[in-house]
Amino acid sequence: QPSLSRPVVEELASLGFLERRENVVLVGSPGVGKTHMAVAIGVEAVRARKLTYFVDCQRLVGDLKRAAEKGALERRMRFYAHLSLLIVDEVGYLDVDKEGADLLFQLVSRRYERRSTIVTTNVGIGAWAKVFGDPVVASAIADRLCHHCTVLKITGRSYRTKDLAPDRDAGSGA
């Protein structure tokens, strides 16, 4: 991804951020490589024998809600809190309801300064209030995620539409 600094990417691949218990937020439009970058870092973490888990935001929220309904939330939170690296993909693609936002806040709070989290998002952090439906919860989540964090803004054209003619990629979904 040409918009990223090679030294920053190499530093992330070295996994030093895990030892420092820092986070990574990858921000950019769909198709620019956010998930690819997160998965690549995750693979390096697995190779380094770090307990790593990849989940999209909606599945994570659903899992936490189901655990709460079954009276198993504490157990599920412990599972996610224990991981060396939690990768949460696609924050912002779909809105999260109040219950989901509260559960995510609890999880982020448990991991804060203890474990590392990577988040991929197509929405700038300043616009998370709309995603989470509550500016206070969104601010608290962002505050903890971004306190010790590398934020990478990835720009460029989607690799999925790179072969479209210029007059077709902005049109009616062709």
PDB file of C-alpha atoms in Angstrom:
ATOM      1  CA  GLN A   1       0.000   0.000   0.000  1.00  0.00           C
ATOM      2  CA  PRO A   2       1.888   3.053  -1.233  1.00  0.00           C
ATOM      3  CA  SER A   3       0.207   5.487   1.187  1.00  0.00           C
ATOM      4  CA  LEU A   4       1.810   3.761   4.182  1.00  0.00           C
ATOM      5  CA  SER A   5       5.270   4.445   5.537  1.00  0.00           C
ATOM      6  CA  ARG A   6       7.457   1.365   5.130  1.00  0.00           C
ATOM      7  CA  PRO A   7       9.274   1.937   8.467  1.00  0.00           C
ATOM      8  CA  VAL A   8       5.917   2.137  10.297  1.00  0.00           C
ATOM      9  CA  VAL A   9       4.709  -1.080   8.638  1.00  0.00           C
ATOM     10  CA  GLU A  10       7.985  -2.828   9.504  1.00  0.00           C
ATOM     11  CA  GLU A  11       7.710  -1.635  13.112  1.00  0.00           C
ATOM     12  CA  LEU A  12       4.192  -3.068  13.349  1.00  0.00           C
ATOM     13  CA  ALA A  13       5.366  -6.343  11.804  1.00  0.00           C
ATOM     14  CA  SER A  14       8.093  -6.550  14.467  1.00  0.00           C
ATOM     15  CA  LEU A  15       5.271  -6.725  17.045  1.00  0.00           C
ATOM     16  CA  GLY A  16       6.917  -4.235  19.388  1.00  0.00           C
ATOM     17  CA  PHE A  17       3.496  -2.664  19.910  1.00  0.00           C
ATOM     18  CA  LEU A  18       2.329  -5.929  21.522  1.00  0.00           C
ATOM     19  CA  GLU A  19       5.110  -5.814  24.090  1.00  0.00           C
ATOM     20  CA  ARG A  20       4.231  -2.166  24.813  1.00  0.00           C
ATOM     21  CA  ARG A  21       0.506  -3.056  24.991  1.00  0.00           C
ATOM     22  CA  GLU A  22      -0.341  -0.479  22.351  1.00  0.00           C
ATOM     23  CA  ASN A  23      -3.136  -0.488  19.809  1.00  0.00           C
ATOM     24  CA  VAL A  24      -3.375   0.043  16.063  1.00  0.00           C
ATOM     25  CA  VAL A  25      -6.244   1.731  14.232  1.00  0.00           C
ATOM     26  CA  LEU A  26      -6.329   1.398  10.445  1.00  0.00           C
ATOM     27  CA  VAL A  27      -8.622   3.985   8.844  1.00  0.00           C
ATOM     28  CA  GLY A  28      -9.556   4.159   5.175  1.00  0.00           C
ATOM     29  CA  SER A  29     -12.120   3.679   2.459  1.00  0.00           C
ATOM     30  CA  PRO A  30     -13.268   0.183   1.486  1.00  0.00           C
ATOM     31  CA  GLY A  31     -10.762  -1.813  -0.532  1.00  0.00           C
ATOM     32  CA  VAL A  32      -7.558   0.041   0.403  1.00  0.00           C
ATOM     33  CA  GLY A  33      -5.965  -2.786   2.398  1.00  0.00           C
ATOM     34  CA  LYS A  34      -6.968  -2.247   6.023  1.00  0.00           C
ATOM     35  CA  THR A  35      -8.059  -5.822   6.641  1.00  0.00           C
ATOM     36  CA  HIS A  36      -5.130  -7.187   4.647  1.00  0.00           C
ATOM     37  CA  MET A  37      -2.718  -5.214   6.850  1.00  0.00           C
ATOM     38  CA  ALA A  38      -4.478  -6.327  10.041  1.00  0.00           C
ATOM     39  CA  VAL A  39      -4.408  -9.982   8.962  1.00  0.00           C
ATOM     40  CA  ALA A  40      -0.718  -9.755   8.015  1.00  0.00           C
ATOM     41  CA  ILE A  41       0.133  -8.395  11.467  1.00  0.00           C
ATOM     42  CA  GLY A  42      -2.056 -11.091  12.995  1.00  0.00           C
ATOM     43  CA  VAL A  43      -0.177 -13.780  11.082  1.00  0.00           C
ATOM     44  CA  GLU A  44       3.109 -12.411  12.423  1.00  0.00           C
ATOM     45  CA  ALA A  45       1.658 -12.501  15.946  1.00  0.00           C
ATOM     46  CA  VAL A  46       0.586 -16.139  15.503  1.00  0.00           C
ATOM     47  CA  ARG A  47       4.057 -17.002  14.190  1.00  0.00           C
ATOM     48  CA  ALA A  48       5.454 -15.396  17.352  1.00  0.00           C
ATOM     49  CA  ARG A  49       3.136 -17.684  19.358  1.00  0.00           C
ATOM     50  CA  LYS A  50       0.918 -14.841  20.564  1.00  0.00           C
ATOM     51  CA  LEU A  51      -2.702 -15.677  21.271  1.00  0.00           C
ATOM     52  CA  THR A  52      -4.470 -13.847  18.425  1.00  0.00           C
ATOM     53  CA  TYR A  53      -8.116 -13.605  17.426  1.00  0.00           C
ATOM     54  CA  PHE A  54      -9.718 -11.965  14.368  1.00  0.00           C
ATOM     55  CA  VAL A  55     -13.408 -11.023  14.366  1.00  0.00           C
ATOM     56  CA  ASP A  56     -15.551  -8.478  12.575  1.00  0.00           C
ATOM     57  CA  CYS A  57     -17.263  -5.901  14.768  1.00  0.00           C
ATOM     58  CA  GLN A  58     -20.801  -7.176  14.214  1.00  0.00           C
ATOM     59  CA  ARG A  59     -19.866 -10.765  15.111  1.00  0.00           C
ATOM     60  CA  LEU A  60     -18.038  -9.573  18.213  1.00  0.00           C
ATOM     61  CA  VAL A  61     -21.041  -7.539  19.361  1.00  0.00           C
ATOM     62  CA  GLY A  62     -23.371 -10.455  18.606  1.00  0.00           C
ATOM     63  CA  ASP A  63     -21.163 -12.845  20.539  1.00  0.00           C
ATOM     64  CA  LEU A  64     -21.073 -10.547  23.566  1.00  0.00           C
ATOM     65  CA  LYS A  65     -24.853 -10.039  23.440  1.00  0.00           C
ATOM     66  CA  ARG A  66     -25.503 -13.792  23.263  1.00  0.00           C
ATOM     67  CA  ALA A  67     -23.148 -14.350  26.192  1.00  0.00           C
ATOM     68  CA  ALA A  68     -24.990 -11.693  28.212  1.00  0.00           C
ATOM     69  CA  GLU A  69     -28.346 -13.335  27.412  1.00  0.00           C
ATOM     70  CA  LYS A  70     -27.022 -16.707  28.588  1.00  0.00           C
ATOM     71  CA  GLY A  71     -25.494 -15.301  31.771  1.00  0.00           C
ATOM     72  CA  ALA A  72     -21.992 -16.031  30.462  1.00  0.00           C
ATOM     73  CA  LEU A  73     -20.800 -12.483  29.758  1.00  0.00           C
ATOM     74  CA  GLU A  74     -18.055 -12.490  32.387  1.00  0.00           C
ATOM     75  CA  ARG A  75     -16.591 -15.705  30.975  1.00  0.00           C
ATOM     76  CA  ARG A  76     -16.697 -14.370  27.399  1.00  0.00           C
ATOM     77  CA  MET A  77     -15.156 -11.042  28.445  1.00  0.00           C
ATOM     78  CA  ARG A  78     -12.312 -12.941  30.128  1.00  0.00           C
ATOM     79  CA  PHE A  79     -11.700 -14.842  26.874  1.00  0.00           C
ATOM     80  CA  TYR A  80     -11.412 -11.634  24.824  1.00  0.00           C
ATOM     81  CA  ALA A  81      -9.501  -9.775  27.542  1.00  0.00           C
ATOM     82  CA  HIS A  82      -6.877 -12.528  27.758  1.00  0.00           C
ATOM     83  CA  LEU A  83      -5.878 -12.495  24.072  1.00  0.00           C
ATOM     84  CA  SER A  84      -2.477 -10.989  23.297  1.00  0.00           C
ATOM     85  CA  LEU A  85      -3.921  -9.484  20.122  1.00  0.00           C
ATOM     86  CA  LEU A  86      -7.563  -8.899  19.300  1.00  0.00           C
ATOM     87  CA  ILE A  87      -8.285  -7.749  15.743  1.00  0.00           C
ATOM     88  CA  VAL A  88     -11.691  -6.095  15.328  1.00  0.00           C
ATOM     89  CA  ASP A  89     -12.493  -5.668  11.647  1.00  0.00           C
ATOM     90  CA  GLU A  90     -15.016  -3.372   9.968  1.00  0.00           C
ATOM     91  CA  VAL A  91     -15.908  -0.954  12.757  1.00  0.00           C
ATOM     92  CA  GLY A  92     -18.302   1.520  11.176  1.00  0.00           C
ATOM     93  CA  TYR A  93     -19.610  -0.510   8.274  1.00  0.00           C
ATOM     94  CA  LEU A  94     -22.779  -1.137  10.262  1.00  0.00           C
ATOM     95  CA  ASP A  95     -24.016   0.869  13.230  1.00  0.00           C
ATOM     96  CA  VAL A  96     -23.840  -0.665  16.700  1.00  0.00           C
ATOM     97  CA  ASP A  97     -26.824  -0.326  19.040  1.00  0.00           C
ATOM     98  CA  LYS A  98     -26.606   1.000  22.609  1.00  0.00           C
ATOM     99  CA  GLU A  99     -26.233  -2.434  24.191  1.00  0.00           C
ATOM    100  CA  GLY A 100     -23.507  -3.390  21.729  1.00  0.00           C
ATOM    101  CA  ALA A 101     -21.651  -0.114  22.249  1.00  0.00           C
ATOM    102  CA  ASP A 102     -21.772  -0.578  26.013  1.00  0.00           C
ATOM    103  CA  LEU A 103     -20.416  -4.114  25.687  1.00  0.00           C
ATOM    104  CA  LEU A 104     -17.608  -2.960  23.383  1.00  0.00           C
ATOM    105  CA  PHE A 105     -16.736  -0.224  25.861  1.00  0.00           C
ATOM    106  CA  GLN A 106     -16.488  -2.805  28.637  1.00  0.00           C
ATOM    107  CA  LEU A 107     -14.204  -4.970  26.515  1.00  0.00           C
ATOM    108  CA  VAL A 108     -11.973  -2.089  25.415  1.00  0.00           C
ATOM    109  CA  SER A 109     -11.740  -0.963  29.050  1.00  0.00           C
ATOM    110  CA  ARG A 110     -10.645  -4.436  30.160  1.00  0.00           C
ATOM    111  CA  ARG A 111      -7.964  -4.578  27.494  1.00  0.00           C
ATOM    112  CA  TYR A 112      -6.782  -0.981  28.035  1.00  0.00           C
ATOM    113  CA  GLU A 113      -3.051  -0.876  28.837  1.00  0.00           C
ATOM    114  CA  ARG A 114      -3.060  -4.672  29.312  1.00  0.00           C
ATOM    115  CA  ARG A 115      -3.361  -6.113  25.793  1.00  0.00           C
ATOM    116  CA  SER A 116      -3.189  -4.874  22.207  1.00  0.00           C
ATOM    117  CA  THR A 117      -6.091  -4.379  19.841  1.00  0.00           C
ATOM    118  CA  ILE A 118      -6.134  -3.666  16.120  1.00  0.00           C
ATOM    119  CA  VAL A 119      -9.237  -1.976  14.706  1.00  0.00           C
ATOM    120  CA  THR A 120     -10.023  -1.479  11.046  1.00  0.00           C
ATOM    121  CA  THR A 121     -12.569   1.192  10.203  1.00  0.00           C
ATOM    122  CA  ASN A 122     -13.917   3.066   7.214  1.00  0.00           C
ATOM    123  CA  VAL A 123     -15.118   5.870   9.491  1.00  0.00           C
ATOM    124  CA  GLY A 124     -12.824   8.480  10.986  1.00  0.00           C
ATOM    125  CA  ILE A 125     -12.548   8.194  14.759  1.00  0.00           C
ATOM    126  CA  GLY A 126     -14.236  11.576  15.153  1.00  0.00           C
ATOM    127  CA  ALA A 127     -17.376  10.155  13.511  1.00  0.00           C
ATOM    128  CA  TRP A 128     -17.695   7.108  15.777  1.00  0.00           C
ATOM    129  CA  ALA A 129     -20.536   8.794  17.695  1.00  0.00           C
ATOM    130  CA  LYS A 130     -22.834   7.944  14.782  1.00  0.00           C
ATOM    131  CA  VAL A 131     -21.539   4.357  14.601  1.00  0.00           C
ATOM    132  CA  PHE A 132     -22.060   3.734  18.308  1.00  0.00           C
ATOM    133  CA  GLY A 133     -25.186   5.867  18.620  1.00  0.00           C
ATOM    134  CA  ASP A 134     -23.862   7.690  21.671  1.00  0.00           C
ATOM    135  CA  PRO A 135     -21.160  10.361  21.639  1.00  0.00           C
ATOM    136  CA  VAL A 136     -20.144   9.673  25.252  1.00  0.00           C
ATOM    137  CA  VAL A 137     -19.623   5.925  24.729  1.00  0.00           C
ATOM    138  CA  ALA A 138     -17.941   6.520  21.352  1.00  0.00           C
ATOM    139  CA  SER A 139     -15.578   9.043  22.924  1.00  0.00           C
ATOM    140  CA  ALA A 140     -14.753   6.675  25.793  1.00  0.00           C
ATOM    141  CA  ILE A 141     -14.023   3.804  23.389  1.00  0.00           C
ATOM    142  CA  ALA A 142     -11.861   6.021  21.164  1.00  0.00           C
ATOM    143  CA  ASP A 143     -10.096   7.534  24.189  1.00  0.00           C
ATOM    144  CA  ARG A 144      -8.956   4.151  25.474  1.00  0.00           C
ATOM    145  CA  LEU A 145      -8.136   2.692  22.059  1.00  0.00           C
ATOM    146  CA  CYS A 146      -6.164   5.718  20.925  1.00  0.00           C
ATOM    147  CA  HIS A 147      -4.278   6.567  24.136  1.00  0.00           C
ATOM    148  CA  HIS A 148      -1.333   4.311  23.266  1.00  0.00           C
ATOM    149  CA  CYS A 149      -1.918   3.823  19.581  1.00  0.00           C
ATOM    150  CA  THR A 150      -0.613   3.965  16.049  1.00  0.00           C
ATOM    151  CA  VAL A 151      -3.284   5.406  13.764  1.00  0.00           C
ATOM    152  CA  LEU A 152      -2.696   4.750  10.075  1.00  0.00           C
ATOM    153  CA  LYS A 153      -4.805   6.485   7.471  1.00  0.00           C
ATOM    154  CA  ILE A 154      -4.733   4.423   4.298  1.00  0.00           C
ATOM    155  CA  THR A 155      -5.652   6.235   1.110  1.00  0.00           C
ATOM    156  CA  GLY A 156      -6.038   5.240  -2.486  1.00  0.00           C
ATOM    157  CA  ARG A 157      -8.457   3.540  -4.774  1.00  0.00           C
ATOM    158  CA  SER A 158     -10.145   0.263  -3.918  1.00  0.00           C
ATOM    159  CA  TYR A 159      -8.284  -2.736  -5.273  1.00  0.00           C
ATOM    160  CA  ARG A 160     -11.703  -4.258  -6.010  1.00  0.00           C
ATOM    161  CA  THR A 161     -12.580  -1.493  -8.484  1.00  0.00           C
ATOM    162  CA  LYS A 162      -9.119  -0.751  -9.861  1.00  0.00           C
ATOM    163  CA  ASP A 163      -9.929  -2.321 -13.222  1.00  0.00           C
ATOM    164  CA  LEU A 164     -13.119  -0.346 -13.792  1.00  0.00           C
ATOM    165  CA  ALA A 165     -13.057   2.416 -16.371  1.00  0.00           C
ATOM    166  CA  PRO A 166     -12.889   5.836 -14.640  1.00  0.00           C
ATOM    167  CA  ASP A 167     -16.368   6.796 -15.868  1.00  0.00           C
ATOM    168  CA  ARG A 168     -17.923   3.580 -14.444  1.00  0.00           C
ATOM    169  CA  ASP A 169     -16.519   3.456 -10.899  1.00  0.00           C
ATOM    170  CA  ALA A 170     -18.468   6.480  -9.623  1.00  0.00           C
ATOM    171  CA  GLY A 171     -21.700   5.558 -11.375  1.00  0.00           C
ATOM    172  CA  SER A 172     -24.739   3.582 -10.434  1.00  0.00           C
ATOM    173  CA  GLY A 173     -23.053   0.471  -9.084  1.00  0.00           C
ATOM    174  CA  ALA A 174     -21.799  -0.929 -12.399  1.00  0.00           C
TER     175      ALA A 174
END
